[in-house]
Amino acid sequence: MPNTKRRRLVATAVAVALGSTALAACGSSDGDSKAESGPVSLTYWTWTPGMDKVVDLWNKGQGKKDRITVTVKKQASGDTLVTKILTAHKAGKAPDLVQAEYQALPTLVSNDALADMAKNVGDAKSKFADGVWQQTTLGTDAVYAVPQDIGPMMFYYRADLFKKYGLTVPTTWDEFAETARALKKKAPDKDLTTFSANDSGLFAGLAQQAGAQWWTTSGDKWKVGINDAATEKVADFWGGLVKEGAIDNQPMYTPAWNKALNTGKQIAWVSAVWAPGTLTTAAPDTKGKWAMAPLPQWSANENVTGSWGGSSTAVTTDSKHQEAAAEFAAWLNTDDEALQALAKESGIYPAATNAQISGAFSAPPEYFSTQPDFYTLAAGIAKTTAPSAWGPNVNVAYQTFKDAFGAAAKNKSNFSAALDEMQDDTVADLKKQGFEVSE
């Protein structure tokens, strides 16, 4: 990569983190639709199932009125889509709109692939919780995407088995640890839960709840704080429980894990709002026996949760119709009809607060039919989502987590050492890419 390119990426990335208005100029375009006449055709890359049916509502309604047609192009998700977007952008051929996970936004912005939509999304900000909206602004005055779905974290537990073993639903992490130990004493063959080293997003969400800031800036340099005090507290907590055998150390989403949930060998799960869908498949025999509660807190007077999953809709800098694309992105994620269609056709939990307790969410998930206030409670929890701090190489941090924490969980060794390895690999990769890093 030429040095000039490297310097531009560094400047862009730092501008994102510091809230510089210089980046807004990068994301603007003379090719938006307000100076155009005639129909506009947009292409949208997304992995969300059923999105074509939702987009049909636009094409037959507001889109027809405004002469803006959107065509859905189904794509793979995750890092595969990010790589494809960047490859297309380098050739100047990225689509008008892309679906992007929140943690991918800094990578796309630092490569100048996403446009600033701040002037074209109206009052969309008012539809979202502050911690959710912040993930699409990256702490700046710019708006690089409109939130689509979110994954506020919660605590799930077998209500019948908690009652059987005389356990109280933990409200703090200290109580959580004591609950795990109490269960082991009463039923040695059972586990409260497991620590899964396959799930970097879960660990990131737990660190987020604790106040971690993994990527920030110092002057004109990136600063990586993956092994900061907040994250080390989380790592030591879970590592301690694994080492003493108070919880299991097996990965999730395996046949063995499914069996543990379905048979009651594992009686609780730290997860997110989308958990009912997973439990329906993993533990079908326990339907109606689970309940959901807020995530335990580090201090009794706190009320904050982390986020595990979620995505947004962004407009690319390659689009020649940025204003029209931004109009559609705002409609898709704030319009009542669109949000209910997303819930019905795509099974998502909307980021927009106005849709979280209405329509598809006015009744609890069928799996949680014994908890009628499920979505009312979930909506309240979602509002407490902590701000995030993502950087341009989340993929590297996540991969090292799987490798280092995987070995530590298997061997019941020091989680702090694994956290340091995660820190070191992330810093080394940033430097390799040409970013300046503050030690």
CSV table of C-alpha atoms in Angstrom, one decimal, residues 2 69-70 125 129 208 231 257 268 315 318 368 385 397 411 421 426:
chain,number,residue,atom,x,y,z
A,2,PRO,CA,1.5,3.4,-1.0
A,69,THR,CA,-36.8,1.7,-7.3
A,70,VAL,CA,-34.6,-0.6,-5.1
A,125,LYS,CA,-32.1,9.8,15.4
A,129,ALA,CA,-31.7,4.7,21.8
A,208,GLN,CA,-19.0,-3.3,26.5
A,231,THR,CA,-12.2,-6.1,30.0
A,257,TRP,CA,-24.4,-27.8,23.9
A,268,ALA,CA,-29.1,-20.7,32.1
A,315,VAL,CA,-25.0,4.3,1.6
A,318,ASP,CA,-19.8,5.1,-5.0
A,368,PHE,CA,-41.7,-17.8,26.1
A,385,THR,CA,-27.4,-0.4,25.8
A,397,ALA,CA,-9.2,-9.2,17.4
A,411,ASN,CA,-6.8,-25.8,29.6
A,421,GLU,CA,-2.4,-11.9,23.3
A,426,THR,CA,-4.6,-6.3,17.3
